[in-house]
CSV table of C-alpha atoms and ligand atoms in Angstrom, one decimal:
chain,number,residue,atom,x,y,z
A,267,MET,CA,6.2,22.3,8.9
A,268,ASN,CA,9.7,22.6,7.5
A,269,LEU,CA,12.0,22.6,10.5
A,270,HIS,CA,15.2,22.4,8.7
A,271,SER,CA,16.3,22.8,5.2
A,272,PRO,CA,19.4,20.7,4.6
A,273,GLN,CA,21.7,21.4,1.6
A,274,PRO,CA,20.7,18.9,-1.0
A,275,HIS,CA,23.4,16.7,-2.2
A,276,ARG,CA,24.9,18.1,-5.5
A,277,ASP,CA,24.7,14.8,-7.4
A,278,LEU,CA,21.1,14.2,-6.5
A,279,THR,CA,19.6,17.5,-7.6
A,280,ALA,CA,21.8,17.9,-10.7
A,281,GLU,CA,19.8,18.3,-13.9
A,282,ARG,CA,21.4,15.2,-15.3
A,283,LEU,CA,21.5,12.4,-12.8
A,284,PRO,CA,24.3,9.8,-12.9
A,285,HIS,CA,23.2,6.8,-15.0
A,286,PRO,CA,22.2,4.5,-13.5
A,287,LEU,CA,21.5,6.2,-10.2
A,288,VAL,CA,22.1,3.5,-7.6
A,289,ILE,CA,20.5,3.5,-4.1
A,290,ALA,CA,21.6,0.7,-1.8
A,291,GLY,CA,21.5,-0.3,1.8
A,292,PRO,CA,19.7,-2.6,4.2
A,293,CYS,CA,16.0,-3.1,4.2
A,294,SER,CA,16.0,-2.0,7.8
A,295,ALA,CA,18.4,-0.3,10.1
A,296,GLU,CA,19.0,-2.9,12.8
A,297,THR,CA,22.0,-1.6,14.9
A,298,GLU,CA,24.3,1.3,14.6
A,299,ALA,CA,27.2,-1.0,13.7
A,300,GLN,CA,25.2,-2.7,10.9
A,301,VAL,CA,24.2,0.6,9.3
A,302,VAL,CA,27.7,2.1,9.5
A,303,GLU,CA,29.4,-1.1,8.3
A,304,THR,CA,27.1,-1.4,5.3
A,305,ALA,CA,27.5,2.3,4.5
A,306,LYS,CA,31.3,2.0,4.5
A,307,ALA,CA,31.3,-1.2,2.5
A,308,LEU,CA,29.0,0.4,-0.1
A,309,ALA,CA,31.0,3.6,-0.2
A,310,ALA,CA,34.1,1.6,-0.9
A,311,THR,CA,32.5,0.1,-4.0
A,312,GLY,CA,32.3,3.6,-5.6
A,313,ARG,CA,29.0,2.5,-7.2
A,314,VAL,CA,26.4,4.0,-4.8
A,315,HIS,CA,24.9,7.4,-4.9
A,316,LEU,CA,22.5,7.2,-1.9
A,317,LEU,CA,22.4,4.9,1.2
A,318,ARG,CA,19.0,3.5,2.1
A,319,ALA,CA,17.7,2.0,5.4
A,320,GLY,CA,14.2,1.8,6.7
A,321,ILE,CA,13.7,2.8,10.3
A,322,TRP,CA,9.9,2.9,10.5
A,323,LYS,CA,8.9,-0.3,8.8
A,324,PRO,CA,5.4,-0.8,7.4
A,325,ARG,CA,5.0,-4.5,8.1
A,326,THR,CA,2.0,-6.4,6.7
A,327,ARG,CA,1.4,-8.1,10.0
A,328,PRO,CA,1.9,-6.9,13.6
A,329,GLN,CA,4.3,-8.7,16.0
A,330,THR,CA,7.0,-8.6,13.4
A,331,PHE,CA,10.0,-6.2,13.6
A,332,GLU,CA,8.6,-2.8,12.9
A,333,GLY,CA,11.8,-0.8,12.8
A,334,VAL,CA,14.1,0.8,15.3
A,335,GLY,CA,12.4,4.2,15.1
A,336,ASP,CA,14.0,7.6,15.6
A,337,ASP,CA,17.3,6.1,16.9
A,338,GLY,CA,18.0,4.9,13.4
A,339,LEU,CA,18.1,8.5,12.2
A,340,ASN,CA,21.2,9.1,14.3
A,341,TRP,CA,22.8,5.9,12.9
A,342,LEU,CA,22.1,7.1,9.4
A,343,VAL,CA,23.7,10.5,10.1
A,344,LYS,CA,26.7,8.7,11.6
A,345,ALA,CA,26.9,6.4,8.5
A,346,ARG,CA,26.9,9.5,6.3
A,347,THR,CA,29.7,11.1,8.3
A,348,GLU,CA,31.8,7.9,8.2
A,349,SER,CA,31.1,6.9,4.6
A,350,GLY,CA,30.4,10.2,2.8
A,351,LEU,CA,27.2,8.7,1.3
A,352,PRO,CA,24.0,10.8,1.3
A,353,ILE,CA,21.2,9.1,3.3
A,354,CYS,CA,17.5,8.3,2.8
A,355,THR,CA,14.7,6.5,4.6
A,356,GLU,CA,11.0,5.9,4.2
A,357,VAL,CA,8.4,8.3,5.6
A,358,ALA,CA,4.8,7.5,6.2
A,359,ASN,CA,3.4,10.5,8.2
A,360,THR,CA,4.1,14.1,9.2
A,361,ARG,CA,6.1,13.1,12.3
A,362,HIS,CA,8.4,11.0,10.2
A,363,VAL,CA,9.0,13.8,7.8
A,364,GLU,CA,9.7,16.3,10.5
A,365,ALA,CA,12.2,14.0,12.2
A,366,CYS,CA,13.9,13.4,8.8
A,367,LEU,CA,14.1,17.1,8.0
A,368,GLU,CA,15.4,17.9,11.5
A,369,ALA,CA,18.1,15.2,11.2
A,370,GLY,CA,19.0,16.6,7.7
A,371,LEU,CA,18.4,13.5,5.6
A,372,ASP,CA,19.3,13.9,1.9
A,373,ALA,CA,16.2,12.2,0.4
A,374,VAL,CA,13.1,10.4,1.6
A,375,TRP,CA,10.8,7.8,0.0
A,376,ILE,CA,7.1,7.2,0.3
A,377,GLY,CA,6.4,3.4,0.5
A,378,ALA,CA,4.0,1.3,-1.6
A,379,ARG,CA,1.5,0.9,1.3
A,380,THR,CA,1.4,4.7,1.8
A,381,THR,CA,1.1,5.7,-1.9
A,382,VAL,CA,-2.3,3.9,-1.9
A,383,SER,CA,-3.7,6.6,0.4
A,384,PRO,CA,-4.2,10.1,-1.1
A,385,PHE,CA,-4.8,11.4,2.5
A,386,ALA,CA,-1.5,10.1,3.7
A,387,VAL,CA,0.4,11.3,0.6
A,388,GLN,CA,-1.1,14.8,0.9
A,389,GLU,CA,-0.1,14.9,4.6
A,390,ILE,CA,3.4,13.9,3.7
A,391,ALA,CA,3.6,16.4,0.8
A,392,GLU,CA,2.5,19.2,3.1
A,393,ALA,CA,5.0,18.3,5.7
A,394,LEU,CA,7.7,18.4,3.0
A,395,LYS,CA,6.5,21.7,1.6
A,396,GLY,CA,9.3,23.9,0.4
A,397,THR,CA,12.1,21.3,0.9
A,398,ASN,CA,14.5,20.7,-2.0
A,399,ILE,CA,15.6,17.2,-1.2
A,400,PRO,CA,14.6,14.4,-3.7
A,401,VAL,CA,11.4,12.6,-2.8
A,402,LEU,CA,10.8,9.1,-4.2
A,403,VAL,CA,7.3,7.8,-4.7
A,404,LYS,CA,7.0,4.1,-4.9
A,405,ASN,CA,4.2,2.6,-6.9
A,406,PRO,CA,1.0,1.8,-5.0
A,407,MET,CA,0.6,-1.9,-4.0
A,408,HIS,CA,-1.8,-2.6,-6.9
A,409,ALA,CA,-1.3,-1.6,-10.5
A,410,ASP,CA,-3.3,1.7,-10.5
A,411,LEU,CA,-1.3,4.0,-12.7
A,412,LYS,CA,-3.6,7.0,-11.9
A,413,LEU,CA,-3.1,6.6,-8.2
A,414,TRP,CA,0.7,6.5,-8.7
A,415,ILE,CA,0.6,9.6,-10.9
A,416,GLY,CA,-1.8,11.3,-8.4
A,417,ALA,CA,0.7,10.7,-5.5
A,418,ILE,CA,3.6,12.1,-7.6
A,419,GLU,CA,1.6,15.2,-8.5
A,420,ARG,CA,0.6,15.8,-4.9
A,421,VAL,CA,4.3,15.8,-4.0
A,422,GLN,CA,5.4,17.8,-7.1
A,423,ALA,CA,2.8,20.5,-6.2
A,424,LEU,CA,4.5,21.2,-2.8
A,425,VAL,CA,8.2,20.4,-2.9
A,426,ASP,CA,10.8,22.4,-4.6
A,427,GLY,CA,13.2,19.5,-5.2
A,428,PRO,CA,13.1,16.6,-7.7
A,429,VAL,CA,10.5,13.9,-7.5
A,430,TRP,CA,11.4,10.4,-8.7
A,431,ALA,CA,9.2,7.4,-9.2
A,432,LEU,CA,10.2,4.0,-7.8
A,433,HIS,CA,8.8,0.9,-9.4
A,434,ARG,CA,8.7,-2.0,-6.9
A,435,GLY,CA,6.1,-4.2,-8.5
A,436,PHE,CA,2.5,-5.0,-7.7
A,437,THR,CA,1.1,-7.3,-5.1
A,438,GLY,CA,-1.3,-10.2,-5.9
A,439,TYR,CA,-3.0,-13.0,-4.1
A,440,GLN,CA,-0.6,-15.5,-5.6
A,441,HIS,CA,2.4,-15.0,-7.7
A,442,LYS,CA,4.4,-17.8,-9.1
A,443,GLU,CA,7.7,-16.2,-9.8
A,444,PHE,CA,7.9,-12.7,-8.3
A,445,ARG,CA,7.1,-11.4,-4.9
A,446,ASN,CA,5.5,-8.4,-6.6
A,447,ALA,CA,4.6,-8.8,-10.3
A,448,PRO,CA,6.6,-6.3,-12.3
A,449,MET,CA,4.0,-5.5,-14.9
A,450,TRP,CA,6.5,-3.5,-16.8
A,451,GLU,CA,3.8,-1.8,-18.9
A,452,VAL,CA,2.8,0.3,-15.9
A,453,PRO,CA,6.2,2.1,-15.3
A,454,ILE,CA,6.5,2.4,-19.1
A,455,ALA,CA,3.1,4.1,-19.3
A,456,LEU,CA,4.1,6.3,-16.4
A,457,ARG,CA,7.2,7.5,-18.3
A,458,ALA,CA,5.0,8.2,-21.3
A,459,GLU,CA,2.6,10.3,-19.2
A,460,LYS,CA,5.2,12.0,-17.0
A,461,PRO,CA,8.4,12.2,-19.0
A,462,GLU,CA,10.0,14.7,-16.6
A,463,VAL,CA,9.9,12.1,-13.8
A,464,PRO,CA,12.9,9.7,-13.6
A,465,VAL,CA,11.7,6.2,-13.0
A,466,LEU,CA,13.9,3.9,-10.9
A,467,CYS,CA,13.4,0.2,-10.3
A,468,ASP,CA,13.5,-1.7,-7.0
A,469,PRO,CA,14.4,-5.3,-8.0
A,470,SER,CA,14.7,-6.4,-4.4
A,471,HIS,CA,10.9,-6.0,-3.7
A,472,ILE,CA,9.9,-7.2,-7.2
A,473,GLY,CA,12.0,-10.3,-7.0
A,474,GLY,CA,11.8,-11.2,-3.3
A,475,ARG,CA,14.6,-13.7,-3.9
A,476,ARG,CA,18.3,-13.1,-4.4
A,477,ASP,CA,18.5,-15.0,-7.6
A,478,LEU,CA,15.9,-12.8,-9.3
A,479,LEU,CA,17.6,-9.5,-8.6
A,480,GLU,CA,20.0,-9.6,-11.5
A,481,PRO,CA,17.4,-10.5,-14.3
A,482,VAL,CA,15.0,-7.9,-13.0
A,483,ALA,CA,17.7,-5.2,-12.7
A,484,GLN,CA,18.8,-6.1,-16.3
A,485,LYS,CA,15.3,-5.8,-17.6
A,486,ALA,CA,15.0,-2.4,-15.9
A,487,MET,CA,18.2,-1.3,-17.6
A,488,ASP,CA,17.0,-2.7,-21.0
A,489,LEU,CA,13.9,-0.6,-20.6
A,490,GLY,CA,16.0,2.5,-20.0
A,491,MET,CA,15.1,3.1,-16.4
A,492,ALA,CA,16.9,5.8,-14.6
A,493,GLY,CA,18.3,3.8,-11.7
A,494,LEU,CA,18.1,1.0,-9.2
A,495,MET,CA,17.3,0.6,-5.5
A,496,LEU,CA,18.8,-2.6,-4.0
A,497,GLU,CA,18.7,-4.0,-0.5
A,498,VAL,CA,22.2,-4.8,0.7
A,499,HIS,CA,23.1,-6.3,4.1
A,500,PRO,CA,26.4,-7.5,5.6
A,501,THR,CA,24.8,-10.9,6.6
A,502,PRO,CA,21.6,-11.1,4.5
A,503,SER,CA,20.3,-14.4,5.9
A,504,GLU,CA,20.3,-12.9,9.4
A,505,ALA,CA,18.5,-9.7,8.4
A,506,TRP,CA,15.6,-8.8,10.6
A,507,SER,CA,13.3,-8.1,7.6
A,508,ASP,CA,13.3,-9.3,4.0
A,509,ALA,CA,16.2,-11.7,4.6
A,510,GLU,CA,15.5,-13.7,1.4
A,511,GLN,CA,16.0,-10.8,-1.0
A,512,GLN,CA,19.1,-9.0,0.5
A,513,ILE,CA,22.6,-9.4,-0.8
A,514,THR,CA,26.1,-8.8,0.5
A,515,PRO,CA,28.1,-5.8,-0.7
A,516,GLU,CA,30.3,-8.2,-2.6
A,517,ARG,CA,27.4,-9.8,-4.4
A,518,PHE,CA,26.1,-6.3,-5.1
A,519,VAL,CA,29.3,-5.3,-6.9
A,520,GLU,CA,29.3,-8.6,-8.8
A,521,MET,CA,25.8,-8.0,-9.9
A,522,LEU,CA,26.4,-4.5,-11.1
A,523,ASP,CA,29.4,-5.7,-13.0
A,524,HIS,CA,27.2,-8.3,-14.8
A,525,LEU,CA,24.6,-5.7,-15.9
A,526,THR,CA,24.7,-4.4,-19.4
A,527,ILE,CA,23.9,-0.7,-19.2
A,528,ARG,CA,22.5,0.3,-22.5
A,529,ALA,CA,23.0,3.7,-24.0
A,530,GLU,CA,20.1,5.8,-23.1
A,531,LEU,CA,17.6,6.3,-25.9
A,532,PRO,CA,16.9,10.0,-26.4
A,533,GLU,CA,13.8,10.6,-24.2
A,534,GLY,CA,11.7,11.7,-27.1
A,535,ASP,CA,12.2,8.5,-29.1
A,536,LEU,CA,11.1,6.3,-26.2
A,537,VAL,CA,8.3,8.4,-24.9
A,538,ASP,CA,6.7,9.5,-28.2
A,539,GLY,CA,7.5,6.7,-30.6
A,540,LEU,CA,6.4,3.3,-31.3
A,541,ALA,CA,8.9,1.9,-28.9
A,542,ALA,CA,7.0,2.8,-25.7
A,543,LEU,CA,3.9,1.1,-27.1
A,544,ARG,CA,5.8,-1.9,-28.2
A,545,MET,CA,7.4,-2.4,-24.8
A,546,GLN,CA,4.0,-2.2,-23.2
A,547,MET,CA,2.7,-4.8,-25.6
A,548,ASP,CA,5.7,-7.1,-24.9
A,549,SER,CA,4.9,-7.0,-21.2
A,550,VAL,CA,1.2,-7.7,-21.8
A,551,ASP,CA,2.0,-10.6,-24.1
A,552,GLU,CA,4.4,-12.0,-21.4
A,553,GLN,CA,1.5,-12.0,-18.9
A,554,LEU,CA,-0.8,-13.5,-21.5
A,555,VAL,CA,1.5,-16.4,-22.0
A,556,GLU,CA,1.9,-16.8,-18.2
A,557,LEU,CA,-1.9,-16.8,-17.8
A,558,LEU,CA,-2.3,-19.4,-20.5
A,559,ALA,CA,0.2,-21.6,-18.8
A,560,ALA,CA,-1.6,-21.1,-15.4
A,561,ARG,CA,-4.9,-22.1,-17.1
A,562,MET,CA,-3.3,-25.3,-18.5
A,563,ASP,CA,-1.9,-26.2,-15.1
A,564,LEU,CA,-5.4,-26.0,-13.8
A,565,ALA,CA,-6.6,-28.1,-16.7
A,566,ARG,CA,-4.1,-30.7,-15.6
A,567,SER,CA,-5.3,-30.7,-12.0
A,568,ILE,CA,-8.9,-31.0,-13.2
A,569,GLY,CA,-7.9,-33.9,-15.5
A,570,GLN,CA,-6.4,-35.6,-12.5
A,571,PHE,CA,-9.6,-35.1,-10.5
A,572,LYS,CA,-11.8,-36.4,-13.3
A,573,LYS,CA,-9.6,-39.5,-13.7
A,574,GLU,CA,-9.6,-40.3,-10.0
A,575,HIS,CA,-13.4,-39.9,-9.9
A,576,GLY,CA,-14.2,-41.7,-13.2
A,577,ILE,CA,-15.6,-38.6,-14.9
A,578,THR,CA,-15.4,-37.9,-18.6
A,579,ILE,CA,-13.0,-35.2,-19.9
A,580,LEU,CA,-15.7,-33.4,-21.8
A,581,GLN,CA,-18.5,-32.0,-19.7
A,582,LEU,CA,-20.9,-30.5,-22.3
A,583,GLU,CA,-23.0,-28.3,-20.0
A,584,ARG,CA,-19.9,-26.8,-18.4
A,585,TRP,CA,-18.3,-26.1,-21.7
A,586,LYS,CA,-21.5,-24.4,-22.9
A,587,GLN,CA,-21.4,-22.2,-19.8
A,588,VAL,CA,-17.7,-21.4,-20.2
A,589,PHE,CA,-18.2,-20.5,-23.9
A,590,ALA,CA,-21.2,-18.3,-23.2
A,591,SER,CA,-19.7,-16.4,-20.3
A,592,ARG,CA,-16.3,-15.8,-22.0
A,593,SER,CA,-18.0,-14.7,-25.2
A,594,ARG,CA,-20.0,-12.2,-23.2
A,595,TRP,CA,-16.9,-10.9,-21.3
A,596,GLY,CA,-15.1,-10.5,-24.7
A,597,LYS,CA,-18.0,-8.6,-26.2
A,598,ASP,CA,-18.1,-6.3,-23.2
A,599,LEU,CA,-14.4,-5.5,-23.8
A,600,ARG,CA,-14.9,-4.9,-27.5
A,601,LEU,CA,-13.2,-8.1,-28.7
A,602,GLY,CA,-14.5,-9.4,-32.0
A,603,GLU,CA,-17.1,-12.2,-31.8
A,604,THR,CA,-15.4,-14.5,-34.3
A,605,PHE,CA,-12.0,-13.9,-32.8
A,606,MET,CA,-13.3,-14.8,-29.3
A,607,MET,CA,-15.0,-17.9,-30.7
A,608,ASN,CA,-11.8,-19.2,-32.4
A,609,LEU,CA,-9.7,-18.4,-29.4
A,610,LEU,CA,-12.0,-20.2,-27.0
A,611,GLU,CA,-12.1,-23.2,-29.3
A,612,HIS,CA,-8.3,-23.3,-29.4
A,613,VAL,CA,-8.0,-23.0,-25.6
A,614,HIS,CA,-10.6,-25.6,-25.1
A,615,ASN,CA,-9.0,-28.1,-27.5
A,616,GLU,CA,-5.7,-27.6,-25.7
A,617,SER,CA,-7.3,-28.2,-22.3
A,618,ILE,CA,-8.7,-31.5,-23.7
A,619,ARG,CA,-5.3,-32.5,-25.1
A,620,VAL,CA,-3.7,-31.7,-21.7
A,621,GLN,CA,-6.3,-33.7,-19.8
A,622,THR,CA,-6.1,-36.6,-22.1
A,623,GLU,CA,-2.3,-36.6,-21.6
A,624,VAL,CA,-2.9,-36.7,-17.8
A,625,MET,CA,-5.3,-39.7,-18.1
A,626,ASN,CA,-2.9,-41.6,-20.3
A,627,GLU,CA,0.0,-40.8,-18.0
A,628,LYS,CA,-1.9,-42.3,-15.1
A,629,LYS,CA,-2.8,-45.4,-17.2
A,630,SER,CA,0.8,-46.2,-18.0
A,631,ALA,CA,1.9,-45.6,-14.4
A,632,GLU,CA,-0.7,-48.1,-13.1
B,1120,PEP,C1,11.2,-1.1,1.7
B,1120,PEP,O1,11.7,-0.4,0.8
B,1120,PEP,O2,11.8,-1.7,2.5
B,1120,PEP,C2,9.7,-1.3,1.6
B,1120,PEP,C3,9.0,-1.5,2.7
B,1120,PEP,O3,9.2,-1.3,0.4
B,1120,PEP,P1,7.8,-1.3,-0.2
B,1120,PEP,O4,7.1,0.0,0.2
B,1120,PEP,O5,8.1,-1.3,-1.7
B,1120,PEP,O6,7.1,-2.5,0.2
B,1121,MN,MN1,12.5,-4.4,2.3
């Protein structure tokens, strides 16, 4: 139900968006003063187009701070009045949408945990039917491009305003570096399939750590992404959610100043040409190298175990099994037989070299 149809903010519905479009604000609205203070500080930078603050927080585990709820809407509206910045928050069900439309928010976003559910997205799209405020669709938690596109299309089918995609990375059981693995090939593939949808990047949720925000934001700019969403808090380490990844307004400006904003490639070149495929390949290769490094780390640990228990490095039966299973996996994925054989030999030799090194290290340390 569309209770109220606010006038969409001119900048946000313009055919040509400011580049890069910058959305900033705290992970969560905590108090009225915190929201208003952040909004004023961000407005003063002159670098922000939209203020964000979560008020219904989808937390992974219960008994953590789950957001201030509807009160936060009034704080956001007050922040808009005092700062002049348009405002947005996350919606996860019909009631949230109705409350946001009633309060006259300038944009809303669908979070990663909601995008995974077509039922939830459909419900939200229906509640937003006919509105012309921008709707941002974050990628689903896992790297399912079709699910992301499906969510975008459900919203596009019902809203009159712009729909933007928001890349926040993909969750995994264990990530070494990032909170959510960026897997850049996924947003690139999205751009190739839906060239009309601006794709923004959320370095805060990808990085999960303050020091990773700048390199991730730079990478997004290098790939020609349309904008950035960054979590900014007046006192980040005291934040009630995502304390490790938020930055102060001062650091936010410094970071934006460091970024090299590259001239946008004409859409056609990136989307149709070799460039999009090469960028996807770069990202896959990056992951390939990371996986090889992870495999060698495991080889080192196994070497250590073998040394401590007096076991030989080469376990012939195990190697035969490894060789057979990997060759079969490769064949199922249409990888050439000789290629797989050579690759496995190389990987195995390197594992042996690494394990020998571990054994020798131990010897000299004794
Ligand atoms: C957020 O933006 O604060 C948030 C909860 O993000 P995500 O849905 O990407 O986890
Ligand atoms: Mn957050």
